[in-house]
Amino acid sequence: MLPTFNDEAVALSEVLNQMEPDANGKAAKDNLIEVAEQYGLITVGEAHVYMVEGSGKIVDVNAETSLGTAELQLDGYDGPIKAQLYIGTRIPSDDSSVRDAVGFITFGDFKEQTEYGKAATEINKRVLNTVLEGLDRDNLADKTISFKGAFTIRTFNLPNIDLKEIYIVPVEVELGE
């Protein structure tokens, strides 16, 4: 999977600069389709998934729960969408961003939905054990970071999409000072 991210990840700042939420942090689904078609892909379930890379500074850390996050101030983006990177000891069980974003793991490769879901769970376990395992969650604030990862925007049956925050599952993290 990492070679796919190395070859195909797009700049998160570029993706977010194309999204234009209103004053309430919402964007019309129709306006986001073009962004997904250009920078990511749209799943059978109408989710928009992106393989991204970026850099910036960690401006806030929530390590109080197992779903810990680090809020990023991205280089090249100063818009209203908050970029959150998962740093916790777990990733939400329904997050299939990495599996879906690479584009070569499809439902047709599995006997049924449960196995397809287990593939996403197993990928997330590997992220936790290889990417996030040694991360010092308590000392991340104000550090610089570069990363590769994936995020999903769910759009099924939603005419207006909440874009106040996106949550990125990292596949590679490099911390600076």
PDB file of C-alpha atoms in Angstrom, residues 34-174:
ATOM      1  CA  GLU A  34     -15.737  17.541  -8.878  1.00  0.00           C
ATOM      2  CA  VAL A  35     -13.068  17.772  -6.151  1.00  0.00           C
ATOM      3  CA  ALA A  36     -13.349  14.034  -5.439  1.00  0.00           C
ATOM      4  CA  GLU A  37     -13.152  13.149  -9.123  1.00  0.00           C
ATOM      5  CA  GLN A  38     -10.013  15.259  -9.554  1.00  0.00           C
ATOM      6  CA  TYR A  39      -8.125  14.438  -6.342  1.00  0.00           C
ATOM      7  CA  GLY A  40      -9.600  11.234  -4.929  1.00  0.00           C
ATOM      8  CA  LEU A  41     -12.255   8.717  -5.769  1.00  0.00           C
ATOM      9  CA  ILE A  42     -15.909   8.095  -5.053  1.00  0.00           C
ATOM     10  CA  THR A  43     -16.839   4.706  -3.618  1.00  0.00           C
ATOM     11  CA  VAL A  44     -19.896   2.624  -4.481  1.00  0.00           C
ATOM     12  CA  GLY A  45     -21.406   3.959  -1.237  1.00  0.00           C
ATOM     13  CA  GLU A  46     -20.862   7.536  -2.463  1.00  0.00           C
ATOM     14  CA  ALA A  47     -18.089   8.294   0.045  1.00  0.00           C
ATOM     15  CA  HIS A  48     -15.337  10.581  -1.179  1.00  0.00           C
ATOM     16  CA  VAL A  49     -11.916   9.177  -0.260  1.00  0.00           C
ATOM     17  CA  TYR A  50      -8.537  10.814  -0.648  1.00  0.00           C
ATOM     18  CA  MET A  51      -4.908   9.670  -0.435  1.00  0.00           C
ATOM     19  CA  VAL A  52      -3.076  12.738   0.823  1.00  0.00           C
ATOM     20  CA  GLU A  53       0.243  14.037   2.011  1.00  0.00           C
ATOM     21  CA  GLY A  54       1.100  17.190   3.813  1.00  0.00           C
ATOM     22  CA  SER A  55       3.196  19.047   6.297  1.00  0.00           C
ATOM     23  CA  GLY A  56       2.663  21.666   8.927  1.00  0.00           C
ATOM     24  CA  LYS A  57       2.596  22.221  12.641  1.00  0.00           C
ATOM     25  CA  ILE A  58       0.642  20.435  15.360  1.00  0.00           C
ATOM     26  CA  VAL A  59      -1.411  23.164  17.054  1.00  0.00           C
ATOM     27  CA  ASP A  60      -3.563  21.091  19.408  1.00  0.00           C
ATOM     28  CA  VAL A  61      -3.489  17.552  20.772  1.00  0.00           C
ATOM     29  CA  ASN A  62      -6.312  15.504  22.236  1.00  0.00           C
ATOM     30  CA  ALA A  63      -4.735  12.450  23.866  1.00  0.00           C
ATOM     31  CA  GLU A  64      -7.378  12.082  26.571  1.00  0.00           C
ATOM     32  CA  THR A  65      -9.232   9.292  24.772  1.00  0.00           C
ATOM     33  CA  SER A  66      -8.161   6.277  22.773  1.00  0.00           C
ATOM     34  CA  LEU A  67      -9.337   8.152  19.648  1.00  0.00           C
ATOM     35  CA  GLY A  68      -6.636  10.744  20.095  1.00  0.00           C
ATOM     36  CA  THR A  69      -6.145  13.407  17.458  1.00  0.00           C
ATOM     37  CA  ALA A  70      -3.625  16.077  16.560  1.00  0.00           C
ATOM     38  CA  GLU A  71      -4.959  19.226  14.937  1.00  0.00           C
ATOM     39  CA  LEU A  72      -2.715  20.427  12.134  1.00  0.00           C
ATOM     40  CA  GLN A  73      -1.959  23.883  10.823  1.00  0.00           C
ATOM     41  CA  LEU A  74      -1.157  22.848   7.260  1.00  0.00           C
ATOM     42  CA  ASP A  75       1.466  24.454   5.104  1.00  0.00           C
ATOM     43  CA  GLY A  76      -0.313  26.046   2.141  1.00  0.00           C
ATOM     44  CA  TYR A  77      -3.808  26.141   3.697  1.00  0.00           C
ATOM     45  CA  ASP A  78      -5.417  28.709   5.959  1.00  0.00           C
ATOM     46  CA  GLY A  79      -9.077  27.932   5.344  1.00  0.00           C
ATOM     47  CA  PRO A  80     -11.810  26.971   7.783  1.00  0.00           C
ATOM     48  CA  ILE A  81     -11.577  23.156   7.568  1.00  0.00           C
ATOM     49  CA  LYS A  82      -9.733  21.677  10.555  1.00  0.00           C
ATOM     50  CA  ALA A  83      -7.380  18.839   9.647  1.00  0.00           C
ATOM     51  CA  GLN A  84      -7.221  16.237  12.438  1.00  0.00           C
ATOM     52  CA  LEU A  85      -4.709  13.380  12.325  1.00  0.00           C
ATOM     53  CA  TYR A  86      -5.526  10.248  14.308  1.00  0.00           C
ATOM     54  CA  ILE A  87      -2.827   9.603  16.913  1.00  0.00           C
ATOM     55  CA  GLY A  88      -4.739   7.499  19.421  1.00  0.00           C
ATOM     56  CA  THR A  89      -4.394   3.934  20.466  1.00  0.00           C
ATOM     57  CA  ARG A  90      -7.328   3.124  18.224  1.00  0.00           C
ATOM     58  CA  ILE A  91      -8.926   4.245  14.975  1.00  0.00           C
ATOM     59  CA  PRO A  92     -12.735   4.253  14.673  1.00  0.00           C
ATOM     60  CA  SER A  93     -13.959   0.785  13.789  1.00  0.00           C
ATOM     61  CA  ASP A  94     -15.966   2.091  10.836  1.00  0.00           C
ATOM     62  CA  ASP A  95     -13.053   4.016   9.289  1.00  0.00           C
ATOM     63  CA  SER A  96     -12.071   2.396   6.013  1.00  0.00           C
ATOM     64  CA  SER A  97     -10.215   5.369   4.527  1.00  0.00           C
ATOM     65  CA  VAL A  98      -6.911   3.621   3.816  1.00  0.00           C
ATOM     66  CA  ARG A  99      -8.559   0.515   2.356  1.00  0.00           C
ATOM     67  CA  ASP A 100     -10.844   2.542   0.113  1.00  0.00           C
ATOM     68  CA  ALA A 101      -8.419   5.284  -0.957  1.00  0.00           C
ATOM     69  CA  VAL A 102      -5.859   2.984  -2.578  1.00  0.00           C
ATOM     70  CA  GLY A 103      -8.511   1.892  -5.068  1.00  0.00           C
ATOM     71  CA  PHE A 104      -7.254  -1.638  -5.631  1.00  0.00           C
ATOM     72  CA  ILE A 105      -9.026  -3.349  -2.716  1.00  0.00           C
ATOM     73  CA  THR A 106     -12.639  -3.792  -3.753  1.00  0.00           C
ATOM     74  CA  PHE A 107     -15.718  -5.446  -2.359  1.00  0.00           C
ATOM     75  CA  GLY A 108     -15.586  -7.947  -5.227  1.00  0.00           C
ATOM     76  CA  ASP A 109     -12.350  -9.345  -3.778  1.00  0.00           C
ATOM     77  CA  PHE A 110     -14.253 -10.717  -0.746  1.00  0.00           C
ATOM     78  CA  LYS A 111     -16.992 -13.267  -0.137  1.00  0.00           C
ATOM     79  CA  GLU A 112     -19.166 -10.860   1.800  1.00  0.00           C
ATOM     80  CA  GLN A 113     -19.391  -7.511   3.607  1.00  0.00           C
ATOM     81  CA  THR A 114     -18.033  -8.808   6.918  1.00  0.00           C
ATOM     82  CA  GLU A 115     -14.750  -9.921   5.338  1.00  0.00           C
ATOM     83  CA  TYR A 116     -14.484  -6.619   3.464  1.00  0.00           C
ATOM     84  CA  GLY A 117     -14.932  -4.783   6.766  1.00  0.00           C
ATOM     85  CA  LYS A 118     -12.344  -6.995   8.460  1.00  0.00           C
ATOM     86  CA  ALA A 119      -9.805  -5.968   5.810  1.00  0.00           C
ATOM     87  CA  ALA A 120     -10.219  -2.311   6.832  1.00  0.00           C
ATOM     88  CA  THR A 121      -9.948  -3.260  10.509  1.00  0.00           C
ATOM     89  CA  GLU A 122      -6.746  -5.201   9.871  1.00  0.00           C
ATOM     90  CA  ILE A 123      -5.225  -2.306   7.906  1.00  0.00           C
ATOM     91  CA  ASN A 124      -6.040   0.049  10.789  1.00  0.00           C
ATOM     92  CA  LYS A 125      -4.404  -2.370  13.253  1.00  0.00           C
ATOM     93  CA  ARG A 126      -1.240  -2.259  11.170  1.00  0.00           C
ATOM     94  CA  VAL A 127      -1.333   1.542  11.168  1.00  0.00           C
ATOM     95  CA  LEU A 128      -1.611   1.481  14.960  1.00  0.00           C
ATOM     96  CA  ASN A 129       1.216  -1.059  15.338  1.00  0.00           C
ATOM     97  CA  THR A 130       3.645   0.399  12.803  1.00  0.00           C
ATOM     98  CA  VAL A 131       2.885   4.107  12.363  1.00  0.00           C
ATOM     99  CA  LEU A 132       1.469   5.194  15.712  1.00  0.00           C
ATOM    100  CA  GLU A 133       2.995   2.694  18.175  1.00  0.00           C
ATOM    101  CA  GLY A 134       5.976   4.729  19.377  1.00  0.00           C
ATOM    102  CA  LEU A 135       4.380   8.164  19.092  1.00  0.00           C
ATOM    103  CA  ASP A 136       4.813  10.263  22.247  1.00  0.00           C
ATOM    104  CA  ARG A 137       1.256  11.625  22.277  1.00  0.00           C
ATOM    105  CA  ASP A 138       1.889  13.838  25.296  1.00  0.00           C
ATOM    106  CA  ASN A 139       4.689  15.802  23.616  1.00  0.00           C
ATOM    107  CA  LEU A 140       3.373  16.505  20.120  1.00  0.00           C
ATOM    108  CA  ALA A 141       2.080  20.052  20.526  1.00  0.00           C
ATOM    109  CA  ASP A 142       4.004  22.660  18.529  1.00  0.00           C
ATOM    110  CA  LYS A 143       6.070  20.061  16.649  1.00  0.00           C
ATOM    111  CA  THR A 144       6.381  20.138  12.881  1.00  0.00           C
ATOM    112  CA  ILE A 145       5.047  17.135  11.014  1.00  0.00           C
ATOM    113  CA  SER A 146       4.988  15.594   7.563  1.00  0.00           C
ATOM    114  CA  PHE A 147       2.591  12.785   6.841  1.00  0.00           C
ATOM    115  CA  LYS A 148       0.835  10.613   4.321  1.00  0.00           C
ATOM    116  CA  GLY A 149      -2.612   9.239   4.965  1.00  0.00           C
ATOM    117  CA  ALA A 150      -6.206   8.940   3.868  1.00  0.00           C
ATOM    118  CA  PHE A 151      -9.511  10.502   4.791  1.00  0.00           C
ATOM    119  CA  THR A 152     -13.152   9.979   3.918  1.00  0.00           C
ATOM    120  CA  ILE A 153     -16.053  12.358   3.497  1.00  0.00           C
ATOM    121  CA  ARG A 154     -19.338  10.487   3.817  1.00  0.00           C
ATOM    122  CA  THR A 155     -22.014  11.835   1.470  1.00  0.00           C
ATOM    123  CA  PHE A 156     -24.658   9.099   1.122  1.00  0.00           C
ATOM    124  CA  ASN A 157     -28.163  10.648   1.351  1.00  0.00           C
ATOM    125  CA  LEU A 158     -26.687  13.982   2.437  1.00  0.00           C
ATOM    126  CA  PRO A 159     -27.303  17.045   0.236  1.00  0.00           C
ATOM    127  CA  ASN A 160     -25.100  19.228   2.482  1.00  0.00           C
ATOM    128  CA  ILE A 161     -21.860  17.902   3.901  1.00  0.00           C
ATOM    129  CA  ASP A 162     -20.313  18.983   7.198  1.00  0.00           C
ATOM    130  CA  LEU A 163     -16.766  20.127   6.449  1.00  0.00           C
ATOM    131  CA  LYS A 164     -15.798  21.645   9.783  1.00  0.00           C
ATOM    132  CA  GLU A 165     -13.234  18.872  10.319  1.00  0.00           C
ATOM    133  CA  ILE A 166     -11.649  16.011   8.428  1.00  0.00           C
ATOM    134  CA  TYR A 167      -9.984  13.032  10.117  1.00  0.00           C
ATOM    135  CA  ILE A 168      -6.903  11.527   8.519  1.00  0.00           C
ATOM    136  CA  VAL A 169      -5.686   7.970   9.117  1.00  0.00           C
ATOM    137  CA  PRO A 170      -1.901   8.245   8.780  1.00  0.00           C
ATOM    138  CA  VAL A 171       0.192   5.644   6.957  1.00  0.00           C
ATOM    139  CA  GLU A 172       3.435   7.574   7.467  1.00  0.00           C
ATOM    140  CA  VAL A 173       4.392  10.226  10.016  1.00  0.00           C
ATOM    141  CA  GLU A 174       7.631  12.127  10.394  1.00  0.00           C
TER     142      GLU A 174
END
